[in-house]
Coordinates of C-alpha atoms in Angstrom, one line a residue:
Chain A
X1090 CA -132.5 31.6 -8.8
X1091 CA -132.2 33.0 -5.3
X1092 CA -135.7 32.2 -4.2
X1093 CA -136.7 31.9 -0.5
X1094 CA -138.4 28.5 -0.2
X1095 CA -140.9 27.3 2.3
X1096 CA -141.6 23.7 3.4
X1097 CA -144.8 23.8 1.4
X1098 CA -142.9 24.7 -1.8
X1099 CA -140.3 22.0 -1.0
X1100 CA -143.1 19.4 -0.7
X1101 CA -145.0 20.6 -3.8
X1102 CA -141.9 20.5 -6.0
X1103 CA -140.7 17.2 -4.6
X1104 CA -137.4 18.8 -3.9
X1105 CA -136.4 16.4 -1.1
X1106 CA -137.0 13.4 -3.4
X1107 CA -135.1 15.0 -6.3
X1108 CA -132.3 16.0 -4.0
X1109 CA -131.7 12.5 -2.7
X1110 CA -132.0 11.1 -6.2
X1111 CA -129.6 13.7 -7.4
X1112 CA -131.8 15.0 -10.1
X1113 CA -132.0 18.4 -8.5
X1114 CA -129.4 20.5 -10.3
X1115 CA -128.2 24.1 -9.7
X1116 CA -130.4 25.1 -12.6
X1117 CA -133.4 23.8 -10.8
X1118 CA -132.7 25.6 -7.5
X1119 CA -130.4 23.2 -5.6
X1120 CA -128.7 26.1 -3.9
X1121 CA -132.0 27.6 -2.8
X1122 CA -133.0 24.2 -1.5
X1123 CA -129.8 23.8 0.5
X1124 CA -130.1 27.3 1.9
X1125 CA -133.6 26.3 3.2
X1126 CA -132.5 22.9 4.5
X1127 CA -129.7 24.1 6.7
X1128 CA -132.2 26.3 8.6
X1129 CA -135.1 23.8 8.6
X1130 CA -135.1 20.8 11.0
X1131 CA -138.2 19.5 9.4
X1132 CA -136.7 19.2 6.0
X1133 CA -133.5 17.8 7.5
X1134 CA -135.6 15.0 8.9
X1135 CA -137.4 14.5 5.6
X1136 CA -134.0 14.1 3.9
X1137 CA -132.9 11.5 6.4
X1138 CA -136.2 9.7 5.8
X1139 CA -135.8 10.0 2.0
X1140 CA -132.3 8.7 2.1
X1141 CA -133.5 5.7 4.1
X1142 CA -136.4 5.1 1.8
X1143 CA -134.3 5.2 -1.3
X1144 CA -131.6 2.9 0.1
X1145 CA -134.2 0.3 1.2
X1146 CA -136.4 0.7 -1.8
X1147 CA -133.8 0.6 -4.6
X1148 CA -133.3 -3.2 -4.4
X1149 CA -137.1 -3.9 -4.1
X1150 CA -137.9 -1.7 -7.1
X1151 CA -135.0 -3.1 -9.2
X1152 CA -136.2 -6.6 -8.5
X1153 CA -139.8 -5.8 -9.3
X1154 CA -138.9 -4.0 -12.5
X1155 CA -136.7 -6.7 -13.9
X1156 CA -139.3 -9.4 -13.0
X1157 CA -142.0 -7.4 -14.9
X1158 CA -139.8 -7.1 -17.9
X1159 CA -139.8 -10.9 -18.3
X1160 CA -143.0 -12.4 -17.0
X1161 CA -145.7 -10.5 -19.0
X1162 CA -144.3 -12.3 -22.1
X1163 CA -145.4 -15.6 -20.7
X1164 CA -143.5 -18.5 -19.4
X1165 CA -143.2 -20.3 -22.7
X1166 CA -141.7 -17.3 -24.5
X1167 CA -139.4 -16.6 -21.6
X1168 CA -138.1 -20.2 -21.6
X1169 CA -137.7 -20.1 -25.4
X1170 CA -135.8 -16.8 -25.2
X1171 CA -133.6 -18.2 -22.4
X1172 CA -132.8 -21.3 -24.5
X1173 CA -132.1 -19.2 -27.5
X1174 CA -129.8 -17.0 -25.5
X1175 CA -127.8 -19.9 -24.2
X1176 CA -127.4 -21.4 -27.7
X1177 CA -126.3 -18.0 -29.0
X1178 CA -123.8 -17.4 -26.2
X1179 CA -122.3 -20.8 -26.5
X1180 CA -122.1 -20.8 -30.2
X1181 CA -119.8 -17.8 -30.5
X1182 CA -118.1 -15.0 -28.7
X1183 CA -120.9 -12.6 -29.6
X1184 CA -121.7 -9.4 -27.8
X1185 CA -124.8 -11.1 -26.2
X1186 CA -122.5 -13.3 -24.2
X1187 CA -120.9 -10.4 -22.4
X1188 CA -123.6 -7.8 -22.4
X1189 CA -124.4 -8.1 -18.7
X1190 CA -120.8 -7.9 -17.7
X1191 CA -120.3 -4.9 -19.9
X1192 CA -123.2 -3.0 -18.5
X1193 CA -122.6 0.4 -17.0
X1194 CA -125.7 1.4 -15.1
X1195 CA -124.4 4.7 -13.9
X1196 CA -121.8 6.9 -15.6
X1197 CA -118.5 7.6 -13.7
X1198 CA -119.1 10.7 -11.6
X1199 CA -117.3 13.9 -12.4
X1200 CA -116.2 16.0 -9.4
X1201 CA -114.1 18.6 -11.1
X1202 CA -110.5 18.7 -12.1
X1203 CA -107.6 20.7 -10.7
X1204 CA -107.3 24.2 -12.1
X1205 CA -104.2 24.7 -14.2
X1206 CA -102.1 27.8 -14.5
X1207 CA -103.3 29.4 -17.7
X1208 CA -106.8 28.4 -18.9
X1209 CA -107.2 27.9 -22.7
X1210 CA -110.4 28.2 -24.7
X1211 CA -110.9 24.5 -24.6
X1212 CA -111.3 24.6 -20.8
X1213 CA -114.5 26.6 -21.0
X1214 CA -115.8 24.2 -23.6
X1215 CA -114.8 21.4 -21.3
X1216 CA -116.7 23.0 -18.4
X1217 CA -119.8 23.3 -20.5
X1218 CA -119.6 19.8 -21.8
X1219 CA -119.2 18.5 -18.2
X1220 CA -122.3 20.4 -17.2
X1221 CA -124.2 18.4 -19.8
X1222 CA -122.5 15.2 -18.6
X1223 CA -123.6 15.9 -15.0
X1224 CA -127.1 16.5 -16.3
X1225 CA -126.9 13.1 -18.1
X1226 CA -127.2 14.8 -21.5
X1227 CA -124.6 12.5 -23.0
X1228 CA -125.2 13.5 -26.7
X1229 CA -124.4 17.1 -25.8
X1230 CA -121.5 16.0 -23.5
X1231 CA -119.8 14.0 -26.2
X1232 CA -120.1 16.7 -28.8
X1233 CA -118.9 19.3 -26.3
X1234 CA -115.9 17.2 -25.3
X1235 CA -114.9 16.6 -28.9
X1236 CA -115.0 20.4 -29.4
X1237 CA -113.0 21.0 -26.2
X1238 CA -110.3 18.5 -27.3
X1239 CA -110.0 20.3 -30.7
X1240 CA -109.6 23.6 -28.8
X1241 CA -106.7 22.3 -26.7
X1242 CA -108.2 21.3 -23.3
X1243 CA -106.4 18.8 -21.1
X1244 CA -106.8 15.6 -23.0
X1245 CA -106.8 13.0 -20.2
X1246 CA -110.1 14.1 -18.5
X1247 CA -111.7 15.1 -21.7
X1248 CA -110.9 11.9 -23.5
X1249 CA -111.9 9.9 -20.4
X1250 CA -115.3 11.5 -20.1
X1251 CA -115.8 11.4 -23.8
X1252 CA -115.4 7.6 -23.6
X1253 CA -117.8 7.5 -20.6
X1254 CA -120.4 9.6 -22.5
X1255 CA -120.1 7.4 -25.6
X1256 CA -120.5 4.3 -23.4
X1257 CA -123.7 5.8 -21.9
X1258 CA -124.9 6.4 -25.4
X1259 CA -124.3 2.7 -26.2
X1260 CA -121.5 3.4 -28.7
X1261 CA -118.9 0.9 -27.4
X1262 CA -116.6 1.0 -30.4
X1263 CA -116.1 4.7 -30.2
X1264 CA -115.8 4.5 -26.4
X1265 CA -113.1 1.8 -26.7
X1266 CA -111.1 4.2 -29.0
X1267 CA -111.5 7.1 -26.6
X1268 CA -110.4 5.1 -23.6
X1269 CA -107.4 3.7 -25.6
X1270 CA -106.3 7.3 -26.1
X1271 CA -106.4 8.0 -22.4
X1272 CA -104.4 4.8 -21.8
X1273 CA -101.9 5.9 -24.4
X1274 CA -101.2 9.1 -22.4
X1275 CA -99.5 7.0 -19.8
X1276 CA -99.6 7.5 -16.0
X1277 CA -102.5 9.9 -15.5
X1278 CA -105.1 9.8 -12.7
X1279 CA -107.5 8.3 -15.2
X1280 CA -105.4 5.3 -16.3
X1281 CA -107.0 2.7 -14.0
X1282 CA -110.5 3.7 -14.7
X1283 CA -109.8 4.1 -18.4
X1284 CA -108.7 0.5 -18.5
X1285 CA -111.7 -0.7 -16.5
X1286 CA -114.3 1.1 -18.7
X1287 CA -112.4 0.1 -21.9
X1288 CA -112.8 -3.4 -20.7
X1289 CA -116.5 -2.8 -20.3
X1290 CA -116.8 -1.3 -23.8
X1291 CA -114.9 -4.3 -25.2
X1292 CA -117.3 -6.7 -23.4
X1293 CA -120.2 -4.9 -25.0
X1294 CA -118.6 -5.5 -28.4
X1295 CA -118.1 -9.2 -27.6
X1296 CA -114.4 -9.1 -26.9
X1297 CA -114.1 -11.2 -23.8
X1298 CA -110.4 -12.0 -24.2
X1299 CA -109.4 -8.4 -25.0
X1300 CA -111.4 -7.1 -22.0
X1301 CA -109.6 -9.6 -19.8
X1302 CA -106.3 -8.4 -21.1
X1303 CA -107.2 -4.8 -20.3
X1304 CA -108.4 -5.8 -16.8
X1305 CA -105.2 -7.7 -16.0
X1306 CA -103.2 -4.6 -17.0
X1307 CA -104.7 -2.6 -14.1
X1308 CA -102.3 -2.2 -11.2
X1309 CA -103.4 -4.7 -8.5
X1310 CA -103.1 -2.3 -5.6
X1311 CA -105.0 0.6 -7.2
X1312 CA -107.7 0.8 -4.6
X1313 CA -111.4 0.4 -5.5
X1314 CA -110.7 0.3 -9.2
X1315 CA -108.3 -2.6 -8.8
X1316 CA -110.8 -4.5 -6.6
X1317 CA -113.6 -3.9 -9.2
X1318 CA -111.3 -5.0 -12.0
X1319 CA -110.4 -8.2 -10.2
X1320 CA -114.0 -9.0 -9.6
X1321 CA -114.9 -8.4 -13.3
X1322 CA -111.9 -10.4 -14.5
X1323 CA -113.0 -13.3 -12.3
X1324 CA -116.5 -13.1 -13.8
X1325 CA -115.1 -13.0 -17.4
X1326 CA -112.8 -15.9 -16.7
X1327 CA -115.5 -17.9 -15.1
X1328 CA -117.7 -17.5 -18.1
X1329 CA -115.0 -18.4 -20.5
X1330 CA -114.5 -21.7 -18.8
X1331 CA -118.1 -22.6 -19.0
Chain B
X1056 CA -107.2 44.4 26.1
X1057 CA -108.6 47.5 24.4
X1058 CA -112.3 48.3 24.3
X1059 CA -112.2 47.7 20.5
X1060 CA -110.7 44.2 21.0
X1061 CA -113.3 43.4 23.6
X1062 CA -116.1 44.5 21.3
X1063 CA -114.7 42.5 18.4
X1064 CA -114.4 39.4 20.5
X1065 CA -118.0 39.9 21.8
X1066 CA -119.2 40.3 18.2
X1067 CA -117.4 37.1 17.1
X1068 CA -119.0 35.2 19.9
X1069 CA -122.4 36.6 19.1
X1070 CA -121.9 35.7 15.4
X1071 CA -120.8 32.1 16.3
X1072 CA -123.8 31.7 18.6
X1073 CA -126.2 32.9 15.8
X1074 CA -124.7 30.4 13.4
X1075 CA -125.0 27.4 15.9
X1076 CA -128.6 26.5 14.9
X1077 CA -127.3 25.9 11.4
X1078 CA -124.9 23.2 12.5
X1079 CA -127.2 20.2 12.2
X1080 CA -128.3 21.1 8.7
X1081 CA -124.7 21.8 7.6
X1082 CA -123.7 18.5 9.1
X1083 CA -126.4 16.7 7.1
X1084 CA -125.4 18.3 3.8
X1085 CA -121.7 17.6 4.4
X1086 CA -122.2 14.0 5.4
X1087 CA -124.3 13.4 2.3
X1088 CA -121.6 14.9 0.1
X1089 CA -118.5 13.6 1.8
X1090 CA -119.7 10.2 3.1
X1091 CA -118.2 10.2 6.6
X1092 CA -119.0 11.9 9.9
X1093 CA -115.4 12.9 10.4
X1094 CA -115.0 14.7 7.1
X1095 CA -118.4 16.3 7.5
X1096 CA -117.4 17.7 10.9
X1097 CA -114.3 19.1 9.4
X1098 CA -116.4 20.8 6.7
X1099 CA -118.8 22.2 9.2
X1100 CA -116.1 23.7 11.4
X1101 CA -114.4 25.2 8.4
X1102 CA -117.7 26.6 7.1
X1103 CA -118.6 28.1 10.4
X1104 CA -115.1 29.6 10.9
X1105 CA -115.3 31.3 7.4
X1106 CA -118.9 32.5 8.1
X1107 CA -117.8 34.1 11.4
X1108 CA -115.0 35.8 9.7
X1109 CA -117.2 37.0 6.9
X1110 CA -119.8 38.3 9.4
X1111 CA -117.1 40.2 11.2
X1112 CA -116.2 41.9 7.9
X1113 CA -119.9 42.8 7.5
X1114 CA -120.1 40.8 4.3
X1115 CA -123.8 39.9 4.9
X1116 CA -126.0 42.8 3.9
X1117 CA -129.3 41.2 4.6
X1118 CA -129.5 39.2 7.9
X1119 CA -132.5 37.2 6.6
X1120 CA -130.2 35.8 4.0
X1121 CA -127.9 34.2 6.6
X1122 CA -128.8 30.6 5.8
X1123 CA -128.3 31.1 2.1
X1124 CA -125.0 32.9 2.8
X1125 CA -123.7 30.1 5.0
X1126 CA -125.0 27.4 2.6
X1127 CA -123.0 29.1 -0.2
X1128 CA -119.9 28.9 2.0
X1129 CA -120.5 25.3 2.7
X1130 CA -120.8 24.4 -1.0
X1131 CA -117.4 25.9 -1.6
X1132 CA -115.8 24.2 1.4
X1133 CA -117.3 20.8 0.5
X1134 CA -116.3 21.2 -3.2
X1135 CA -112.7 22.0 -2.1
X1136 CA -112.6 18.9 0.2
X1137 CA -113.9 16.7 -2.6
X1138 CA -111.3 18.0 -5.0
X1139 CA -108.6 17.4 -2.5
X1140 CA -109.7 13.9 -1.8
X1141 CA -110.6 12.7 -5.3
X1142 CA -110.2 13.6 -8.9
X1143 CA -112.4 10.8 -9.9
X1144 CA -114.7 8.4 -8.1
X1145 CA -116.1 5.3 -9.7
X1146 CA -119.7 4.8 -8.7
X1147 CA -119.4 1.2 -9.6
X1148 CA -116.9 0.7 -6.8
X1149 CA -119.8 1.4 -4.4
X1150 CA -121.7 -1.7 -3.2
X1151 CA -125.1 -0.1 -2.7
X1152 CA -127.5 1.5 -5.1
X1153 CA -125.7 3.8 -7.5
X1154 CA -124.7 7.1 -6.0
X1155 CA -122.4 8.7 -3.4
X1156 CA -125.5 10.1 -1.7
X1157 CA -126.2 6.5 -0.7
X1158 CA -122.7 5.7 0.4
X1159 CA -123.3 3.3 3.3
X1160 CA -121.1 5.4 5.6
X1161 CA -123.3 8.5 4.9
X1162 CA -126.5 6.6 5.7
X1163 CA -124.9 5.1 8.8
X1164 CA -123.8 8.5 10.0
X1165 CA -127.3 9.9 9.6
X1166 CA -129.7 7.2 10.3
X1167 CA -129.9 4.6 13.1
X1168 CA -130.1 0.9 12.2
X1169 CA -133.4 0.6 13.9
X1170 CA -134.8 3.5 11.9
X1171 CA -133.8 1.7 8.7
X1172 CA -135.3 -1.6 9.9
X1173 CA -138.6 0.1 10.7
X1174 CA -138.7 1.8 7.3
X1175 CA -137.8 -1.5 5.6
X1176 CA -140.7 -3.3 7.4
X1177 CA -143.1 -0.5 6.5
X1178 CA -142.1 -0.6 2.9
X1179 CA -142.8 -4.3 2.7
X1180 CA -146.3 -3.7 4.2
X1181 CA -147.2 -1.3 1.4
X1182 CA -148.9 -2.5 -1.8
X1183 CA -146.6 -3.2 -4.8
X1184 CA -148.2 -0.3 -6.7
X1185 CA -147.4 2.1 -3.8
X1186 CA -143.8 0.9 -3.8
X1187 CA -143.6 1.4 -7.5
X1188 CA -144.9 4.9 -7.0
X1189 CA -142.3 5.6 -4.3
X1190 CA -139.6 4.1 -6.5
X1191 CA -140.4 6.7 -9.2
X1192 CA -140.2 9.4 -6.5
X1193 CA -137.2 8.4 -4.5
X1194 CA -135.2 6.2 -6.8
X1195 CA -135.8 8.0 -10.1
X1196 CA -136.3 11.4 -8.5
X1197 CA -139.5 12.3 -10.4
X1198 CA -142.0 14.9 -9.3
X1199 CA -145.7 13.8 -9.2
X1200 CA -146.4 15.9 -12.4
X1201 CA -143.7 14.0 -14.3
X1202 CA -145.1 10.7 -12.9
X1203 CA -148.5 11.7 -14.1
X1204 CA -147.2 12.4 -17.6
X1205 CA -145.6 9.0 -17.6
X1206 CA -148.4 6.9 -16.2
X1207 CA -151.5 8.9 -17.3
X1208 CA -152.9 9.0 -13.8
X1209 CA -154.0 12.4 -12.6
X1210 CA -151.3 14.3 -10.7
X1211 CA -153.5 15.1 -7.8
X1212 CA -154.3 11.4 -7.3
X1213 CA -150.6 10.6 -7.4
X1214 CA -149.9 13.2 -4.8
X1215 CA -152.5 11.8 -2.5
X1216 CA -151.3 8.2 -2.9
X1217 CA -147.7 9.3 -2.3
X1218 CA -148.7 11.4 0.7
X1219 CA -150.5 8.5 2.3
X1220 CA -147.6 6.0 1.7
X1221 CA -145.0 8.5 2.9
X1222 CA -147.0 9.2 6.1
X1223 CA -146.8 5.5 7.0
X1224 CA -143.1 5.5 6.3
X1225 CA -142.6 8.7 8.4
X1226 CA -144.5 7.2 11.3
X1227 CA -142.3 4.0 11.1
X1228 CA -139.1 6.1 10.8
X1229 CA -139.8 8.2 13.8
X1230 CA -141.1 5.2 15.9
X1231 CA -142.3 6.3 19.3
X1232 CA -140.4 9.7 19.2
X1233 CA -141.9 12.9 18.0
X1234 CA -140.5 14.4 14.7
X1235 CA -137.4 16.4 15.4
X1236 CA -138.9 19.6 14.0
X1237 CA -141.6 19.6 16.6
X1238 CA -138.9 19.8 19.3
X1239 CA -136.6 22.2 17.6
X1240 CA -136.3 25.8 18.5
X1241 CA -136.7 28.4 15.8
X1242 CA -133.4 30.0 14.9
X1243 CA -133.2 33.5 16.1
X1244 CA -132.7 35.2 12.7
X1245 CA -135.6 33.2 11.3
X1246 CA -137.8 34.4 14.2
X1247 CA -136.8 37.9 13.4
X1248 CA -137.4 37.5 9.7
X1249 CA -140.8 35.7 9.9
X1250 CA -142.3 36.9 13.1
X1251 CA -142.0 33.4 14.5
X1252 CA -143.7 31.5 11.7
X1253 CA -142.0 28.5 10.1
X1254 CA -140.9 29.3 6.6

């Protein structure tokens, strides 16, 4: 875009808020905003304030939103729904029982992959698809990644993010299959997370035992992924014993 | 030392001095992207070094574009550092909120604990509807026009409500001290470009 911004324009377009919420993309002038910010102490201060507000506000807003989703229906309905949910979850291994543990509120972030020696056509399709993924257009991302795979792009990242995009579209069965293909590739940088997110997809489908098996297959010392997998496995096991 | 070498050194020092006012802003962007003060400092140093070299080669045609020029270098430096550190980061491994922007280390590196505490108290003193509005702005990243479309409330009214609420938070955030921008000197190239007026 290459536009010279002023503080007034920054405020009018809510650029600070969009920047800290990460909804300000390159297409919407992120580079222009950053060029303004590095020379503007006022906007730097506004970013620090916005980051603080967001960090402090997120739990308050999340709590208020989830409370509102329940209470307007009335206490009687809520109690009835709760009882029904308990009966359903105890009666079988349905998806309902594991839905919360299988939730993926935010897609795994994409920060680029290493450039290989000779690019193939699929690489440009992959780049386009990942642009859609970064923009949270998961329909376009999954279609683009499927095309990139067909055109010969590196399959580990493409299959992994295809699985992630399908998960974000609430298509757990297809996501499970995509993550399984990443796992079948063996020791790639995506292996641990592929197992973790496959477990999530399996939980969404109601497969508590299968998810647990996948989580146990994650190498215990594999940093944050390992820690998260252990925590999720504990939750699944705890629920199974109830 | 030859006259040419002396002149080159003097020009490099002048270039470095002209870039110095950009350091705090670069640091902010880098901390936010990289999460730690150490990594950010490394990114800032690398950015400034590349910028000095580029200026020495006369790669900047329009001096008024210096911030954009340096910001562009910083984006490349930060992206390179991110690629070197991670191929993939799971957001779910983070304990707070949902994004690396809010990595606790980044916030700690940029904001004092007492500033956070004051903002927290100010948020709790706001009405629930104002907190909801701020949530749409800062958590969901929506502009007032988008919020207006979603809620049916006029955009101008949303702007005013937001402005009032943010002003209370700003006062709490700054506490007794004046906002930093009031104390800051105008960068020299900016003064030249704008005649001293803030952009």
